[in-house]
Short mmCIF file of N, CA and C in Angstrom, two decimals:
data_model
loop_
_atom_site.label_atom_id
_atom_site.label_comp_id
_atom_site.label_asym_id
_atom_site.label_seq_id
_atom_site.Cartn_x
_atom_site.Cartn_y
_atom_site.Cartn_z
N MET A 1 -40.77 -76.21 -3.87
CA MET A 1 -41.46 -75.61 -5.00
C MET A 1 -42.00 -74.25 -4.57
N ASP A 2 -41.86 -73.25 -5.45
CA ASP A 2 -42.35 -71.91 -5.17
C ASP A 2 -43.85 -71.89 -5.43
N THR A 3 -44.62 -71.61 -4.38
CA THR A 3 -46.08 -71.59 -4.51
C THR A 3 -46.63 -70.17 -4.61
N GLN A 4 -45.74 -69.17 -4.69
CA GLN A 4 -46.21 -67.79 -4.82
C GLN A 4 -46.79 -67.57 -6.20
N LEU A 5 -47.83 -66.75 -6.26
CA LEU A 5 -48.42 -66.40 -7.54
C LEU A 5 -47.48 -65.48 -8.29
N PRO A 6 -47.49 -65.53 -9.63
CA PRO A 6 -46.67 -64.60 -10.40
C PRO A 6 -47.06 -63.15 -10.10
N LEU A 7 -46.11 -62.27 -10.25
CA LEU A 7 -46.34 -60.86 -9.97
C LEU A 7 -46.81 -60.18 -11.25
N LEU A 8 -48.12 -60.22 -11.45
CA LEU A 8 -48.74 -59.72 -12.67
C LEU A 8 -49.54 -58.45 -12.41
N PRO A 9 -49.60 -57.57 -13.40
CA PRO A 9 -50.49 -56.41 -13.27
C PRO A 9 -51.94 -56.85 -13.39
N PRO A 10 -52.85 -56.07 -12.83
CA PRO A 10 -52.63 -54.81 -12.14
C PRO A 10 -52.03 -55.05 -10.76
N PHE A 11 -51.09 -54.19 -10.36
CA PHE A 11 -50.36 -54.36 -9.12
C PHE A 11 -51.14 -53.81 -7.94
N THR A 12 -50.97 -54.48 -6.82
CA THR A 12 -51.40 -53.97 -5.52
C THR A 12 -50.14 -53.42 -4.85
N GLU A 13 -50.29 -52.77 -3.72
CA GLU A 13 -49.08 -52.30 -3.02
C GLU A 13 -48.17 -53.48 -2.70
N GLU A 14 -48.75 -54.57 -2.23
CA GLU A 14 -47.94 -55.74 -1.87
C GLU A 14 -47.21 -56.32 -3.09
N THR A 15 -47.92 -56.52 -4.21
CA THR A 15 -47.26 -57.12 -5.37
C THR A 15 -46.27 -56.15 -6.01
N ALA A 16 -46.54 -54.84 -5.94
CA ALA A 16 -45.57 -53.86 -6.45
C ALA A 16 -44.29 -53.90 -5.63
N ARG A 17 -44.43 -53.97 -4.30
CA ARG A 17 -43.23 -54.05 -3.44
C ARG A 17 -42.45 -55.33 -3.72
N ARG A 18 -43.15 -56.43 -3.91
CA ARG A 18 -42.47 -57.70 -4.22
C ARG A 18 -41.79 -57.63 -5.58
N LYS A 19 -42.42 -56.97 -6.55
CA LYS A 19 -41.83 -56.82 -7.89
C LYS A 19 -40.54 -56.00 -7.81
N VAL A 20 -40.55 -54.94 -7.01
CA VAL A 20 -39.37 -54.11 -6.84
C VAL A 20 -38.24 -54.90 -6.19
N ARG A 21 -38.58 -55.66 -5.14
CA ARG A 21 -37.54 -56.46 -4.46
C ARG A 21 -37.00 -57.54 -5.39
N SER A 22 -37.86 -58.13 -6.17
CA SER A 22 -37.42 -59.14 -7.13
C SER A 22 -36.45 -58.54 -8.14
N ALA A 23 -36.75 -57.34 -8.61
CA ALA A 23 -35.84 -56.66 -9.55
C ALA A 23 -34.51 -56.34 -8.87
N GLU A 24 -34.57 -55.85 -7.64
CA GLU A 24 -33.33 -55.57 -6.89
C GLU A 24 -32.49 -56.83 -6.77
N ASP A 25 -33.13 -57.93 -6.38
CA ASP A 25 -32.40 -59.19 -6.22
C ASP A 25 -31.75 -59.62 -7.53
N GLY A 26 -32.49 -59.49 -8.62
CA GLY A 26 -31.93 -59.87 -9.92
C GLY A 26 -30.71 -59.03 -10.26
N TRP A 27 -30.82 -57.72 -10.13
CA TRP A 27 -29.69 -56.85 -10.47
C TRP A 27 -28.51 -57.11 -9.54
N ASN A 28 -28.76 -57.41 -8.26
CA ASN A 28 -27.65 -57.70 -7.35
C ASN A 28 -26.96 -59.02 -7.66
N SER A 29 -27.58 -59.87 -8.47
CA SER A 29 -26.91 -61.10 -8.91
C SER A 29 -25.80 -60.78 -9.91
N ARG A 30 -25.92 -59.63 -10.59
CA ARG A 30 -24.98 -59.21 -11.62
C ARG A 30 -24.83 -60.27 -12.72
N ASP A 31 -25.93 -60.96 -13.01
CA ASP A 31 -25.98 -61.97 -14.07
C ASP A 31 -26.82 -61.39 -15.21
N PRO A 32 -26.17 -60.88 -16.27
CA PRO A 32 -26.93 -60.21 -17.34
C PRO A 32 -28.02 -61.08 -17.98
N VAL A 33 -27.75 -62.35 -18.18
CA VAL A 33 -28.75 -63.23 -18.81
C VAL A 33 -29.95 -63.40 -17.88
N LYS A 34 -29.68 -63.69 -16.61
CA LYS A 34 -30.77 -63.84 -15.64
C LYS A 34 -31.61 -62.57 -15.57
N VAL A 35 -30.96 -61.42 -15.47
CA VAL A 35 -31.68 -60.15 -15.38
C VAL A 35 -32.52 -59.92 -16.63
N SER A 36 -31.97 -60.23 -17.79
CA SER A 36 -32.68 -59.97 -19.05
C SER A 36 -34.00 -60.72 -19.16
N LEU A 37 -34.13 -61.83 -18.46
CA LEU A 37 -35.35 -62.64 -18.55
C LEU A 37 -36.56 -61.98 -17.89
N ALA A 38 -36.34 -60.91 -17.14
CA ALA A 38 -37.44 -60.16 -16.53
C ALA A 38 -38.05 -59.16 -17.51
N TYR A 39 -37.47 -59.06 -18.70
CA TYR A 39 -37.89 -58.07 -19.70
C TYR A 39 -38.44 -58.76 -20.94
N THR A 40 -39.35 -58.10 -21.63
CA THR A 40 -39.86 -58.65 -22.88
C THR A 40 -38.72 -58.74 -23.90
N VAL A 41 -38.88 -59.60 -24.90
CA VAL A 41 -37.82 -59.75 -25.91
C VAL A 41 -37.59 -58.45 -26.69
N ASP A 42 -38.61 -57.58 -26.73
CA ASP A 42 -38.47 -56.31 -27.44
C ASP A 42 -38.52 -55.11 -26.48
N SER A 43 -38.14 -55.34 -25.23
CA SER A 43 -38.16 -54.28 -24.21
C SER A 43 -37.36 -53.07 -24.68
N VAL A 44 -37.85 -51.89 -24.31
CA VAL A 44 -37.20 -50.63 -24.68
C VAL A 44 -36.74 -49.93 -23.40
N TRP A 45 -35.49 -49.51 -23.41
CA TRP A 45 -34.93 -48.82 -22.26
C TRP A 45 -34.38 -47.45 -22.67
N ARG A 46 -34.42 -46.53 -21.70
CA ARG A 46 -33.54 -45.37 -21.72
C ARG A 46 -32.81 -45.44 -20.41
N ASN A 47 -31.49 -45.57 -20.49
CA ASN A 47 -30.64 -45.64 -19.31
C ASN A 47 -29.65 -44.49 -19.40
N ARG A 48 -29.85 -43.48 -18.57
CA ARG A 48 -29.10 -42.23 -18.70
C ARG A 48 -29.36 -41.68 -20.09
N ALA A 49 -28.33 -41.55 -20.93
CA ALA A 49 -28.50 -41.03 -22.30
C ALA A 49 -28.40 -42.14 -23.34
N GLU A 50 -28.46 -43.39 -22.89
CA GLU A 50 -28.33 -44.53 -23.81
C GLU A 50 -29.71 -45.15 -24.04
N PHE A 51 -29.99 -45.45 -25.30
CA PHE A 51 -31.26 -46.07 -25.68
C PHE A 51 -30.98 -47.51 -26.09
N ILE A 52 -31.75 -48.44 -25.51
CA ILE A 52 -31.51 -49.87 -25.67
C ILE A 52 -32.82 -50.52 -26.06
N SER A 53 -32.75 -51.49 -26.97
CA SER A 53 -33.97 -52.18 -27.40
C SER A 53 -33.68 -53.67 -27.55
N GLY A 54 -34.43 -54.49 -26.83
CA GLY A 54 -34.36 -55.94 -26.95
C GLY A 54 -33.45 -56.60 -25.92
N ARG A 55 -33.74 -57.88 -25.66
CA ARG A 55 -32.99 -58.63 -24.65
C ARG A 55 -31.50 -58.74 -24.97
N GLU A 56 -31.16 -58.98 -26.23
CA GLU A 56 -29.74 -59.12 -26.57
C GLU A 56 -28.99 -57.83 -26.25
N ALA A 57 -29.60 -56.69 -26.55
CA ALA A 57 -28.98 -55.40 -26.24
C ALA A 57 -28.90 -55.18 -24.72
N ILE A 58 -29.91 -55.65 -23.99
CA ILE A 58 -29.89 -55.55 -22.53
C ILE A 58 -28.73 -56.37 -21.97
N ILE A 59 -28.56 -57.59 -22.46
CA ILE A 59 -27.45 -58.44 -22.01
C ILE A 59 -26.11 -57.76 -22.29
N ALA A 60 -25.95 -57.22 -23.48
CA ALA A 60 -24.69 -56.54 -23.84
C ALA A 60 -24.46 -55.34 -22.94
N PHE A 61 -25.51 -54.54 -22.71
CA PHE A 61 -25.39 -53.37 -21.85
C PHE A 61 -24.97 -53.77 -20.43
N LEU A 62 -25.68 -54.75 -19.84
CA LEU A 62 -25.38 -55.15 -18.46
C LEU A 62 -23.99 -55.79 -18.35
N THR A 63 -23.57 -56.52 -19.37
CA THR A 63 -22.23 -57.10 -19.38
C THR A 63 -21.18 -55.99 -19.32
N ARG A 64 -21.35 -54.95 -20.14
CA ARG A 64 -20.43 -53.79 -20.12
C ARG A 64 -20.47 -53.09 -18.77
N LYS A 65 -21.68 -52.89 -18.26
CA LYS A 65 -21.87 -52.17 -16.99
C LYS A 65 -21.10 -52.85 -15.87
N TRP A 66 -21.34 -54.15 -15.70
CA TRP A 66 -20.74 -54.84 -14.56
C TRP A 66 -19.28 -55.21 -14.79
N ALA A 67 -18.77 -54.99 -15.99
CA ALA A 67 -17.33 -55.17 -16.24
C ALA A 67 -16.56 -53.94 -15.76
N ARG A 68 -17.26 -52.82 -15.52
CA ARG A 68 -16.57 -51.60 -15.07
C ARG A 68 -17.07 -51.10 -13.71
N GLU A 69 -18.18 -51.62 -13.23
CA GLU A 69 -18.71 -51.23 -11.91
C GLU A 69 -18.49 -52.40 -10.95
N PHE A 70 -17.39 -52.32 -10.19
CA PHE A 70 -17.00 -53.40 -9.31
C PHE A 70 -17.67 -53.29 -7.94
N ASN A 71 -17.88 -54.45 -7.31
CA ASN A 71 -18.50 -54.52 -5.98
C ASN A 71 -19.85 -53.81 -5.94
N TYR A 72 -20.61 -53.98 -7.00
CA TYR A 72 -21.93 -53.36 -7.19
C TYR A 72 -22.93 -53.91 -6.18
N ARG A 73 -23.55 -52.99 -5.44
CA ARG A 73 -24.62 -53.33 -4.49
C ARG A 73 -25.72 -52.29 -4.65
N LEU A 74 -26.96 -52.77 -4.78
CA LEU A 74 -28.10 -51.92 -5.15
C LEU A 74 -29.24 -52.07 -4.15
N ILE A 75 -29.90 -50.95 -3.87
CA ILE A 75 -31.17 -50.97 -3.12
C ILE A 75 -32.19 -50.21 -3.96
N LYS A 76 -33.36 -50.84 -4.17
CA LYS A 76 -34.48 -50.20 -4.86
C LYS A 76 -35.61 -50.02 -3.85
N GLU A 77 -36.43 -48.99 -4.07
CA GLU A 77 -37.56 -48.73 -3.19
C GLU A 77 -38.76 -48.31 -4.04
N LEU A 78 -39.91 -48.87 -3.73
CA LEU A 78 -41.14 -48.49 -4.41
C LEU A 78 -41.44 -47.02 -4.16
N TRP A 79 -41.76 -46.29 -5.23
CA TRP A 79 -42.14 -44.89 -5.11
C TRP A 79 -43.64 -44.74 -5.36
N ALA A 80 -44.13 -45.38 -6.44
CA ALA A 80 -45.55 -45.31 -6.78
C ALA A 80 -45.90 -46.47 -7.71
N TYR A 81 -47.19 -46.78 -7.82
CA TYR A 81 -47.64 -47.83 -8.73
C TYR A 81 -49.07 -47.54 -9.14
N LYS A 82 -49.43 -48.04 -10.32
CA LYS A 82 -50.81 -47.97 -10.79
C LYS A 82 -50.94 -48.93 -11.96
N GLU A 83 -51.91 -49.81 -11.87
CA GLU A 83 -52.22 -50.77 -12.93
C GLU A 83 -50.97 -51.54 -13.36
N ASN A 84 -50.39 -51.24 -14.52
CA ASN A 84 -49.25 -52.01 -15.01
C ASN A 84 -47.95 -51.20 -14.96
N ARG A 85 -47.92 -50.16 -14.13
CA ARG A 85 -46.73 -49.31 -14.04
C ARG A 85 -46.26 -49.20 -12.60
N ILE A 86 -44.93 -49.12 -12.47
CA ILE A 86 -44.29 -48.96 -11.16
C ILE A 86 -43.19 -47.91 -11.32
N ALA A 87 -43.09 -47.01 -10.34
CA ALA A 87 -41.99 -46.05 -10.26
C ALA A 87 -41.15 -46.41 -9.04
N VAL A 88 -39.84 -46.41 -9.22
CA VAL A 88 -38.93 -46.72 -8.12
C VAL A 88 -37.87 -45.64 -8.01
N ARG A 89 -37.30 -45.57 -6.83
CA ARG A 89 -36.06 -44.81 -6.65
C ARG A 89 -35.03 -45.82 -6.19
N PHE A 90 -33.77 -45.53 -6.44
CA PHE A 90 -32.73 -46.48 -6.10
C PHE A 90 -31.42 -45.77 -5.84
N ALA A 91 -30.51 -46.49 -5.21
CA ALA A 91 -29.13 -46.05 -5.05
C ALA A 91 -28.27 -47.31 -5.05
N TYR A 92 -27.14 -47.20 -5.72
CA TYR A 92 -26.19 -48.31 -5.68
C TYR A 92 -24.79 -47.78 -5.48
N GLU A 93 -23.96 -48.62 -4.89
CA GLU A 93 -22.56 -48.28 -4.65
C GLU A 93 -21.68 -49.21 -5.46
N TRP A 94 -20.55 -48.65 -5.92
CA TRP A 94 -19.62 -49.40 -6.75
C TRP A 94 -18.30 -48.65 -6.80
N HIS A 95 -17.25 -49.33 -7.29
CA HIS A 95 -16.00 -48.63 -7.53
C HIS A 95 -15.49 -48.98 -8.92
N ASP A 96 -14.67 -48.08 -9.44
CA ASP A 96 -14.10 -48.30 -10.77
C ASP A 96 -12.77 -49.05 -10.65
N ASP A 97 -12.10 -49.25 -11.78
CA ASP A 97 -10.87 -50.03 -11.77
C ASP A 97 -9.70 -49.32 -11.09
N SER A 98 -9.84 -48.03 -10.79
CA SER A 98 -8.79 -47.33 -10.05
C SER A 98 -9.06 -47.33 -8.54
N GLY A 99 -10.20 -47.90 -8.14
CA GLY A 99 -10.55 -47.96 -6.72
C GLY A 99 -11.37 -46.78 -6.24
N SER A 100 -11.76 -45.88 -7.13
CA SER A 100 -12.61 -44.74 -6.75
C SER A 100 -14.04 -45.22 -6.55
N TRP A 101 -14.64 -44.83 -5.42
CA TRP A 101 -15.99 -45.27 -5.07
C TRP A 101 -17.03 -44.23 -5.49
N PHE A 102 -18.22 -44.74 -5.80
CA PHE A 102 -19.34 -43.91 -6.22
C PHE A 102 -20.62 -44.43 -5.61
N ARG A 103 -21.55 -43.51 -5.40
CA ARG A 103 -22.93 -43.89 -5.12
C ARG A 103 -23.76 -43.28 -6.24
N SER A 104 -24.50 -44.12 -6.92
CA SER A 104 -25.33 -43.67 -8.04
C SER A 104 -26.77 -43.68 -7.58
N TYR A 105 -27.44 -42.53 -7.76
CA TYR A 105 -28.83 -42.35 -7.36
C TYR A 105 -29.69 -42.23 -8.59
N GLY A 106 -30.93 -42.72 -8.50
CA GLY A 106 -31.78 -42.55 -9.65
C GLY A 106 -33.22 -42.90 -9.41
N ASN A 107 -33.97 -42.71 -10.48
CA ASN A 107 -35.39 -43.05 -10.53
C ASN A 107 -35.63 -43.85 -11.80
N GLU A 108 -36.55 -44.78 -11.71
CA GLU A 108 -36.94 -45.57 -12.88
C GLU A 108 -38.46 -45.58 -12.98
N ASN A 109 -38.94 -45.55 -14.21
CA ASN A 109 -40.35 -45.78 -14.50
C ASN A 109 -40.44 -47.07 -15.29
N TRP A 110 -41.27 -47.97 -14.82
CA TRP A 110 -41.41 -49.29 -15.44
C TRP A 110 -42.82 -49.48 -15.97
N GLU A 111 -42.93 -50.16 -17.10
CA GLU A 111 -44.23 -50.56 -17.66
C GLU A 111 -44.15 -52.04 -18.00
N PHE A 112 -45.18 -52.78 -17.59
CA PHE A 112 -45.19 -54.24 -17.74
C PHE A 112 -46.25 -54.70 -18.73
N ASP A 113 -45.98 -55.85 -19.35
CA ASP A 113 -47.00 -56.47 -20.19
C ASP A 113 -47.90 -57.35 -19.32
N GLU A 114 -48.88 -57.99 -19.92
CA GLU A 114 -49.85 -58.79 -19.17
C GLU A 114 -49.23 -60.02 -18.51
N ASN A 115 -48.02 -60.43 -18.95
CA ASN A 115 -47.32 -61.57 -18.35
C ASN A 115 -46.37 -61.17 -17.23
N GLY A 116 -46.35 -59.88 -16.88
CA GLY A 116 -45.49 -59.41 -15.81
C GLY A 116 -44.06 -59.13 -16.24
N LEU A 117 -43.79 -59.15 -17.55
CA LEU A 117 -42.46 -58.82 -18.04
C LEU A 117 -42.39 -57.32 -18.32
N MET A 118 -41.24 -56.72 -18.02
CA MET A 118 -41.10 -55.28 -18.21
C MET A 118 -40.87 -54.99 -19.70
N ARG A 119 -41.74 -54.16 -20.25
CA ARG A 119 -41.59 -53.82 -21.67
C ARG A 119 -40.98 -52.44 -21.86
N ARG A 120 -40.94 -51.64 -20.80
CA ARG A 120 -40.34 -50.30 -20.90
C ARG A 120 -39.68 -49.97 -19.56
N ARG A 121 -38.44 -49.45 -19.66
CA ARG A 121 -37.69 -49.01 -18.47
C ARG A 121 -37.03 -47.69 -18.81
N LEU A 122 -37.41 -46.65 -18.07
CA LEU A 122 -36.85 -45.31 -18.26
C LEU A 122 -36.10 -44.94 -16.99
N ALA A 123 -34.77 -44.78 -17.09
CA ALA A 123 -33.94 -44.56 -15.91
C ALA A 123 -33.18 -43.25 -16.02
N SER A 124 -33.25 -42.46 -14.95
CA SER A 124 -32.45 -41.25 -14.80
C SER A 124 -31.51 -41.48 -13.63
N ILE A 125 -30.21 -41.27 -13.84
CA ILE A 125 -29.21 -41.66 -12.85
C ILE A 125 -28.14 -40.58 -12.73
N ASN A 126 -27.72 -40.31 -11.49
CA ASN A 126 -26.63 -39.38 -11.21
C ASN A 126 -25.60 -40.09 -10.34
N ASP A 127 -24.33 -39.83 -10.58
CA ASP A 127 -23.24 -40.43 -9.82
C ASP A 127 -22.63 -39.42 -8.87
N LEU A 128 -22.37 -39.86 -7.66
CA LEU A 128 -21.72 -39.05 -6.65
C LEU A 128 -20.44 -39.76 -6.22
N SER A 129 -19.32 -39.09 -6.32
CA SER A 129 -18.06 -39.64 -5.84
C SER A 129 -18.11 -39.68 -4.32
N ILE A 130 -17.74 -40.81 -3.73
CA ILE A 130 -17.72 -40.94 -2.27
C ILE A 130 -16.38 -41.53 -1.84
N HIS A 131 -16.01 -41.28 -0.59
CA HIS A 131 -14.85 -41.94 -0.02
C HIS A 131 -15.26 -43.36 0.37
N GLU A 132 -14.34 -44.27 0.31
CA GLU A 132 -14.66 -45.64 0.72
C GLU A 132 -15.23 -45.67 2.13
N SER A 133 -14.75 -44.80 3.00
CA SER A 133 -15.25 -44.75 4.38
C SER A 133 -16.71 -44.29 4.45
N GLY A 134 -17.22 -43.69 3.37
CA GLY A 134 -18.60 -43.24 3.32
C GLY A 134 -19.58 -44.25 2.78
N ARG A 135 -19.09 -45.43 2.45
CA ARG A 135 -19.98 -46.48 1.94
C ARG A 135 -20.99 -46.85 3.01
N ARG A 136 -22.20 -47.20 2.56
CA ARG A 136 -23.26 -47.61 3.47
C ARG A 136 -23.72 -49.04 3.23
N TYR A 137 -23.28 -49.66 2.13
CA TYR A 137 -23.72 -51.00 1.75
C TYR A 137 -22.54 -51.96 1.95
N HIS A 138 -22.65 -52.79 2.97
CA HIS A 138 -21.52 -53.66 3.32
C HIS A 138 -21.87 -55.15 3.33
N TRP A 139 -23.03 -55.51 2.82
CA TRP A 139 -23.37 -56.93 2.83
C TRP A 139 -22.51 -57.68 1.81
N PRO A 140 -22.38 -59.01 1.96
CA PRO A 140 -21.63 -59.78 0.96
C PRO A 140 -22.28 -59.62 -0.41
N LEU A 141 -21.49 -59.67 -1.47
CA LEU A 141 -22.03 -59.53 -2.82
C LEU A 141 -23.19 -60.49 -3.03
N GLY A 142 -24.19 -60.04 -3.75
CA GLY A 142 -25.39 -60.82 -3.99
C GLY A 142 -26.59 -60.13 -3.37
N ARG A 143 -27.60 -60.93 -3.05
CA ARG A 143 -28.87 -60.41 -2.52
C ARG A 143 -28.67 -59.63 -1.23
N ARG A 144 -29.33 -58.48 -1.13
CA ARG A 144 -29.31 -57.70 0.11
C ARG A 144 -30.03 -58.49 1.19
N PRO A 145 -29.42 -58.67 2.36
CA PRO A 145 -30.10 -59.41 3.44
C PRO A 145 -31.41 -58.74 3.83
N ASP A 146 -32.38 -59.55 4.21
CA ASP A 146 -33.71 -59.04 4.55
C ASP A 146 -33.66 -58.00 5.66
N GLY A 147 -32.77 -58.12 6.62
CA GLY A 147 -32.72 -57.18 7.73
C GLY A 147 -31.94 -55.91 7.44
N HIS A 148 -31.32 -55.82 6.27
CA HIS A 148 -30.51 -54.62 5.97
C HIS A 148 -31.43 -53.42 5.73
N PRO A 149 -31.06 -52.25 6.23
CA PRO A 149 -31.91 -51.06 6.02
C PRO A 149 -32.12 -50.75 4.54
N GLY A 150 -33.29 -50.19 4.25
CA GLY A 150 -33.59 -49.72 2.91
C GLY A 150 -33.17 -48.27 2.73
N LEU A 151 -33.51 -47.69 1.60
CA LEU A 151 -33.10 -46.33 1.30
C LEU A 151 -33.60 -45.32 2.33
N ALA A 152 -34.89 -45.39 2.65
CA ALA A 152 -35.45 -44.43 3.62
C ALA A 152 -34.78 -44.59 4.97
N ASP A 153 -34.52 -45.83 5.39
CA ASP A 153 -33.87 -46.08 6.68
C ASP A 153 -32.45 -45.52 6.71
N LEU A 154 -31.78 -45.50 5.54
CA LEU A 154 -30.41 -44.99 5.46
C LEU A 154 -30.37 -43.47 5.27
N GLY A 155 -31.54 -42.85 5.14
CA GLY A 155 -31.59 -41.41 4.98
C GLY A 155 -31.37 -40.94 3.55
N PHE A 156 -31.52 -41.84 2.59
CA PHE A 156 -31.34 -41.48 1.17
C PHE A 156 -32.67 -41.11 0.55
#
């Protein structure tokens, strides 16, 4: 049985870091339904130039995303936190259906409700074409191993 307390605002540095890692783990599962449960039913997103509202739209968006971003591996890092807000930076690696590899870099601003569910996610993301030999994320698909370097350790 999990005896950890829920990760509720107002956040401390420790709970903010755990919230970020929990989000990373969820996204690395590439399970749209599981990921959507971390958001309020009426959550509002801006993802690049796309505006999304509600869990059903989140599920549809993530289903489309992971149908075209193969071998997706993500690392998130806490940037800042205050009360019910967290800012993160992230990078993920993936390839398209032609085998071209990319590293996508970005920043997210998150706002949570009193139950710890994310009600707002604002994401700015840029894609960089990389050679497969330039990949830095080589763990098996799924959760990043605890000992794997984070973004700062990788020089990102």
